[in-house]
CSV table of C-alpha atoms in Angstrom, one decimal:
chain,number,residue,atom,x,y,z
A,264,MET,CA,4.4,-25.9,17.2
A,265,LYS,CA,1.4,-28.2,16.7
A,266,PRO,CA,-1.3,-28.0,19.3
A,267,GLU,CA,-1.7,-31.1,21.6
A,268,LYS,CA,-5.3,-31.3,20.7
A,269,PRO,CA,-6.1,-30.4,17.1
A,270,ILE,CA,-8.2,-27.3,16.5
A,271,ARG,CA,-11.3,-28.3,14.4
A,272,ILE,CA,-11.4,-26.1,11.4
A,273,CYS,CA,-13.9,-25.8,8.6
A,274,SER,CA,-12.8,-23.9,5.5
A,275,PHE,CA,-15.2,-23.0,2.7
A,276,GLU,CA,-12.4,-22.7,0.1
A,277,SER,CA,-13.2,-24.2,-3.3
A,278,ARG,CA,-10.6,-23.7,-6.1
A,279,ARG,CA,-7.6,-24.4,-3.7
A,280,ARG,CA,-9.3,-26.8,-1.4
A,281,ASN,CA,-6.6,-29.4,-1.5
A,282,GLU,CA,-3.9,-26.9,-0.7
A,283,MET,CA,-6.1,-25.5,2.2
A,284,HIS,CA,-6.7,-29.0,3.6
A,285,SER,CA,-2.9,-29.6,3.6
A,286,LEU,CA,-2.1,-26.2,5.2
A,287,ILE,CA,-4.6,-26.8,8.1
A,288,GLU,CA,-3.1,-30.2,8.8
A,289,ARG,CA,0.5,-28.9,8.4
A,290,PHE,CA,-0.2,-26.4,11.2
A,291,GLY,CA,-1.7,-29.1,13.4
A,292,GLY,CA,-5.4,-28.5,12.7
A,293,ASP,CA,-8.2,-31.0,12.1
A,294,ALA,CA,-9.3,-30.0,8.6
A,295,THR,CA,-12.7,-30.1,7.0
A,296,VAL,CA,-12.9,-28.3,3.6
A,297,ALA,CA,-16.4,-27.8,2.2
A,298,PRO,CA,-16.3,-26.1,-1.2
A,299,SER,CA,-18.9,-23.4,-1.3
A,300,MET,CA,-18.8,-22.0,-4.8
A,301,ARG,CA,-17.6,-22.3,-8.4
A,302,GLU,CA,-16.9,-19.8,-11.1
A,303,VAL,CA,-19.3,-20.1,-14.1
A,304,PRO,CA,-18.8,-18.2,-17.4
A,305,LEU,CA,-21.7,-16.0,-18.2
A,306,GLU,CA,-23.9,-17.7,-20.8
A,307,GLU,CA,-24.8,-14.3,-22.3
A,308,ASN,CA,-21.7,-12.3,-23.2
A,309,ALA,CA,-23.4,-9.2,-24.5
A,310,ASN,CA,-21.7,-7.0,-21.9
A,311,VAL,CA,-18.3,-8.2,-22.9
A,312,PHE,CA,-18.9,-7.6,-26.6
A,313,ALA,CA,-20.4,-4.2,-25.8
A,314,PHE,CA,-17.2,-3.3,-23.9
A,315,ALA,CA,-15.2,-4.6,-26.9
A,316,GLU,CA,-17.1,-2.3,-29.3
A,317,GLN,CA,-16.5,0.7,-27.0
A,318,LEU,CA,-12.8,-0.2,-26.6
A,319,LEU,CA,-12.3,-0.5,-30.3
A,320,ALA,CA,-14.1,2.8,-30.9
A,321,GLY,CA,-11.7,4.5,-28.5
A,322,GLN,CA,-14.5,5.3,-26.0
A,323,ILE,CA,-12.9,3.7,-22.9
A,324,ASN,CA,-10.3,5.7,-21.0
A,325,VAL,CA,-9.5,3.4,-18.1
A,326,VAL,CA,-9.7,-0.4,-17.8
A,327,VAL,CA,-9.6,-2.0,-14.3
A,328,PHE,CA,-8.8,-5.7,-14.0
A,329,MET,CA,-10.1,-7.0,-10.7
A,330,THR,CA,-9.0,-10.6,-10.8
A,331,GLY,CA,-6.7,-12.9,-12.8
A,332,VAL,CA,-9.4,-15.5,-13.5
A,333,GLY,CA,-11.7,-12.8,-14.7
A,334,ALA,CA,-9.0,-11.3,-17.0
A,335,ARG,CA,-8.4,-14.7,-18.6
A,336,ALA,CA,-12.2,-15.2,-19.0
A,337,LEU,CA,-12.6,-11.8,-20.7
A,338,LEU,CA,-9.9,-12.7,-23.2
A,339,GLU,CA,-11.5,-16.1,-24.0
A,340,THR,CA,-14.8,-14.4,-24.6
A,341,TRP,CA,-13.2,-11.7,-26.6
A,342,LYS,CA,-11.5,-14.3,-28.9
A,343,ILE,CA,-15.0,-15.6,-30.0
A,344,ARG,CA,-15.2,-12.5,-32.3
A,345,TYR,CA,-11.8,-10.8,-32.3
A,346,GLU,CA,-8.0,-11.6,-32.4
A,347,ALA,CA,-6.3,-11.5,-29.0
A,348,ASP,CA,-3.7,-9.1,-30.3
A,349,ARG,CA,-6.4,-6.6,-31.0
A,350,LEU,CA,-7.4,-6.5,-27.4
A,351,PHE,CA,-3.8,-6.1,-26.3
A,352,LYS,CA,-3.3,-3.2,-28.7
A,353,GLU,CA,-6.4,-1.4,-27.6
A,354,LEU,CA,-5.5,-1.8,-24.0
A,355,GLU,CA,-2.2,-0.1,-24.6
A,356,ALA,CA,-4.2,3.0,-25.7
A,357,THR,CA,-6.0,3.2,-22.3
A,358,THR,CA,-4.9,3.5,-18.7
A,359,VAL,CA,-4.7,0.0,-17.3
A,360,VAL,CA,-5.2,-0.6,-13.5
A,361,VAL,CA,-4.8,-3.9,-11.7
A,362,ARG,CA,-6.3,-4.6,-8.3
A,363,GLY,CA,-3.6,-7.1,-7.2
A,364,PRO,CA,-0.9,-9.5,-8.1
A,365,LYS,CA,-3.0,-12.1,-10.0
A,366,PRO,CA,-4.4,-9.8,-12.7
A,367,MET,CA,-0.9,-8.2,-12.9
A,368,THR,CA,0.6,-11.6,-13.7
A,369,VAL,CA,-2.0,-12.1,-16.5
A,370,LEU,CA,-1.4,-8.7,-18.1
A,371,ARG,CA,2.4,-9.3,-18.1
A,372,GLU,CA,1.8,-12.6,-19.9
A,373,TRP,CA,-0.2,-10.6,-22.5
A,374,GLY,CA,2.6,-8.1,-22.8
A,375,VAL,CA,0.3,-5.3,-21.9
A,376,GLY,CA,1.7,-2.4,-19.9
A,377,ILE,CA,0.2,-1.7,-16.4
A,378,ASP,CA,-0.1,1.9,-15.5
A,379,HIS,CA,-1.2,1.6,-11.9
A,380,ARG,CA,-1.4,-1.2,-9.3
A,381,VAL,CA,-3.7,-1.0,-6.3
A,382,PRO,CA,-1.9,-1.5,-3.0
A,383,GLU,CA,-2.8,-4.0,-0.4
A,384,PRO,CA,-5.2,-4.9,1.0
A,385,ASN,CA,-6.6,-4.4,-2.5
A,386,THR,CA,-10.2,-3.5,-1.5
A,387,TRP,CA,-12.4,-1.2,-3.6
A,388,ARG,CA,-11.4,1.7,-1.3
A,389,GLU,CA,-7.7,1.3,-2.2
A,390,LEU,CA,-8.8,1.1,-5.8
A,391,LEU,CA,-10.7,4.3,-5.5
A,392,GLU,CA,-7.8,6.0,-3.9
A,393,THR,CA,-5.5,4.9,-6.7
A,394,LEU,CA,-7.9,6.2,-9.3
A,395,ASP,CA,-8.3,9.5,-7.4
A,396,GLU,CA,-4.6,10.0,-7.2
A,397,ASN,CA,-3.7,9.0,-10.8
A,398,VAL,CA,-6.7,9.5,-13.1
A,399,ALA,CA,-8.7,12.6,-14.1
A,400,LEU,CA,-12.0,10.9,-13.2
A,401,ALA,CA,-14.5,13.6,-14.3
A,402,GLY,CA,-15.6,12.9,-17.8
A,403,SER,CA,-13.7,9.6,-18.0
A,404,THR,CA,-15.2,6.3,-19.0
A,405,ILE,CA,-14.0,3.5,-16.8
A,406,ALA,CA,-14.5,-0.2,-17.7
A,407,ILE,CA,-14.3,-2.6,-14.7
A,408,GLN,CA,-13.9,-6.3,-15.1
A,409,GLU,CA,-16.2,-7.6,-12.5
A,410,TYR,CA,-15.4,-10.7,-10.3
A,411,GLY,CA,-18.7,-12.3,-9.6
A,412,GLU,CA,-21.1,-9.5,-8.7
A,413,PRO,CA,-21.1,-5.7,-9.1
A,414,ASN,CA,-19.5,-3.5,-6.5
A,415,GLU,CA,-22.2,-0.8,-6.3
A,416,GLU,CA,-20.4,1.2,-3.6
A,417,LEU,CA,-17.4,1.6,-5.9
A,418,TYR,CA,-19.6,2.5,-8.9
A,419,GLU,CA,-21.6,5.1,-6.9
A,420,ALA,CA,-18.3,6.7,-5.7
A,421,LEU,CA,-17.0,6.9,-9.3
A,422,ARG,CA,-20.3,8.3,-10.6
A,423,ASN,CA,-20.2,10.9,-7.9
A,424,ARG,CA,-16.9,12.0,-9.4
A,425,ASN,CA,-18.6,12.4,-12.8
A,426,ALA,CA,-17.1,9.3,-14.3
A,427,THR,CA,-19.0,6.9,-16.5
A,428,VAL,CA,-18.8,3.3,-15.3
A,429,VAL,CA,-18.9,0.4,-17.7
A,430,PRO,CA,-19.3,-2.9,-15.8
A,431,VAL,CA,-17.8,-5.9,-17.7
A,432,PRO,CA,-19.1,-9.1,-16.0
A,433,VAL,CA,-17.3,-12.2,-17.3
A,434,TYR,CA,-18.3,-14.9,-14.8
A,435,LYS,CA,-20.7,-15.4,-11.9
A,436,TRP,CA,-20.7,-17.5,-8.8
A,437,ALA,CA,-22.7,-20.6,-8.4
A,438,PHE,CA,-22.9,-23.5,-6.0
A,439,PRO,CA,-20.4,-26.4,-6.5
A,440,GLU,CA,-21.8,-29.2,-8.6
A,441,ASP,CA,-21.8,-31.4,-5.5
A,442,THR,CA,-23.4,-29.4,-2.6
A,443,GLY,CA,-23.3,-32.4,-0.2
A,444,PRO,CA,-20.1,-31.4,1.6
A,445,LEU,CA,-21.3,-27.8,2.0
A,446,LYS,CA,-24.7,-28.8,3.4
A,447,ASP,CA,-22.9,-31.3,5.7
A,448,ALA,CA,-20.6,-28.6,7.0
A,449,ILE,CA,-23.6,-26.3,7.7
A,450,ARG,CA,-25.2,-29.0,9.8
A,451,ARG,CA,-22.0,-29.8,11.6
A,452,THR,CA,-21.5,-26.1,12.4
A,453,ILE,CA,-25.0,-26.1,13.9
A,454,ALA,CA,-24.1,-29.2,15.9
A,455,GLY,CA,-21.0,-27.5,17.3
A,456,ASP,CA,-18.4,-29.7,15.5
A,457,PHE,CA,-16.1,-26.9,14.6
A,458,GLN,CA,-14.1,-24.4,16.6
A,459,VAL,CA,-13.1,-22.3,13.6
A,460,LEU,CA,-14.9,-21.3,10.4
A,461,MET,CA,-12.6,-20.0,7.8
A,462,PHE,CA,-13.5,-17.8,4.8
A,463,THR,CA,-11.1,-17.0,2.0
A,464,SER,CA,-13.4,-14.8,-0.1
A,465,ALA,CA,-16.4,-12.6,0.4
A,466,GLN,CA,-18.6,-14.7,-1.8
A,467,GLN,CA,-18.1,-17.8,0.3
A,468,ILE,CA,-20.2,-16.6,3.1
A,469,VAL,CA,-22.9,-15.4,0.7
A,470,ASN,CA,-23.1,-18.9,-0.9
A,471,THR,CA,-23.0,-20.6,2.4
A,472,LEU,CA,-25.9,-18.6,3.7
A,473,ARG,CA,-27.9,-19.3,0.6
A,474,ALA,CA,-27.2,-23.0,1.0
A,475,ALA,CA,-28.3,-22.8,4.7
A,476,ALA,CA,-31.5,-20.9,3.7
A,477,ASP,CA,-32.3,-23.6,1.1
A,478,GLU,CA,-32.2,-26.1,3.9
A,479,GLY,CA,-34.2,-24.0,6.2
A,480,LEU,CA,-31.2,-23.6,8.5
A,481,GLU,CA,-30.1,-20.0,8.0
A,482,ASP,CA,-31.0,-18.8,11.5
A,483,ASP,CA,-29.5,-21.9,13.2
A,484,PHE,CA,-26.3,-21.5,11.1
A,485,ARG,CA,-26.0,-17.8,11.9
A,486,SER,CA,-26.3,-18.5,15.6
A,487,ALA,CA,-23.9,-21.4,15.6
A,488,ALA,CA,-21.3,-19.6,13.4
A,489,ASN,CA,-21.2,-16.7,15.8
A,490,ASN,CA,-20.4,-19.1,18.6
A,491,THR,CA,-17.3,-20.2,16.7
A,492,LEU,CA,-14.1,-18.3,15.9
A,493,ILE,CA,-14.5,-16.8,12.5
A,494,ALA,CA,-11.4,-16.3,10.4
A,495,SER,CA,-11.2,-14.0,7.3
A,496,ILE,CA,-8.6,-13.9,4.6
A,497,GLY,CA,-8.6,-10.1,4.4
A,498,PRO,CA,-10.5,-6.8,4.5
A,499,THR,CA,-12.9,-7.5,1.6
A,500,ALA,CA,-14.1,-10.8,3.1
A,501,THR,CA,-14.1,-9.2,6.6
A,502,GLU,CA,-16.3,-6.4,5.4
A,503,ARG,CA,-18.8,-8.8,3.8
A,504,LEU,CA,-19.0,-11.0,6.9
A,505,GLN,CA,-19.6,-8.0,9.2
A,506,THR,CA,-22.2,-6.6,6.9
A,507,LEU,CA,-24.0,-9.9,7.0
A,508,GLY,CA,-24.0,-9.9,10.8
A,509,PHE,CA,-20.9,-12.0,11.7
A,510,GLN,CA,-18.2,-11.2,14.2
A,511,VAL,CA,-14.8,-11.6,12.6
A,512,ASP,CA,-12.2,-12.7,15.2
A,513,VAL,CA,-9.1,-13.2,13.0
A,514,GLU,CA,-8.0,-11.5,9.8
A,515,ALA,CA,-4.9,-12.7,8.0
A,516,SER,CA,-1.9,-10.4,7.6
A,517,PRO,CA,-0.8,-10.5,4.8
A,518,PRO,CA,-4.0,-11.7,3.3
A,519,LYS,CA,-2.9,-15.2,2.3
A,520,MET,CA,-3.9,-18.7,3.2
A,521,GLY,CA,-0.8,-19.6,5.2
A,522,PRO,CA,-0.9,-16.6,7.6
A,523,LEU,CA,-4.7,-17.1,7.9
A,524,VAL,CA,-4.4,-20.7,9.0
A,525,ARG,CA,-1.6,-19.9,11.4
A,526,ALA,CA,-3.4,-17.0,13.0
A,527,ALA,CA,-6.6,-18.9,13.3
A,528,ILE,CA,-5.0,-21.8,15.1
A,529,GLU,CA,-2.9,-19.5,17.4
A,530,THR,CA,-6.0,-17.5,18.3
A,531,ALA,CA,-8.1,-20.6,18.9
A,532,GLN,CA,-5.5,-22.0,21.3
A,533,ASN,CA,-5.5,-18.9,23.4
């Protein structure tokens, strides 16, 4: 049932911004979507090619794919120097782990066998548990396709198990080309225009804070944001928000956009 008075929601979704806008309106919300980030291929691919050389030399025991977008970017970078089939063949000789459904879809498209899939909610903790249960970590070399920034907690935990970690960064997060909507959303948050702030990835809050800081508005944004209802797509985003000092009021279950919007509106109405 749609609320009599629409809940004013600001989402910081970027890639699926149109879908998010439609979802909010479908559930009866008043939608503002302010893209907060974009994925940018790394200009320097040295780490990817170093990973390729190790993989071809048989020096990698486990390859972990964290995201579908990152898996595709890795292949595109790989193909600058090597045939795609060569990557697929070498992966078959390793233990392949996927963090969630999106990288699983990509690996199936490639025809590469998947040895282990990390269960929901797909955080680094579930990934570590999956590796603990299925891989002899001590002495293993584990390549991890990164998804924007390194997860040092995961890497430290693996090194404490005497594993060697090979980070494979294939893209980084940047601001959207047009930061106007993001800066406007920050100012509107400070002005109290929104009842709900909605985050669908951990990096969104990082970029939003950076944009606020660039405008000299970080403290004001933090204070105003904590006076709204903050909705998170799932545990990874929630953890980052909490680490950065924000109170998370709603977390989607399952961690998808539809349940997130529904839960946020229902909570804001109560």
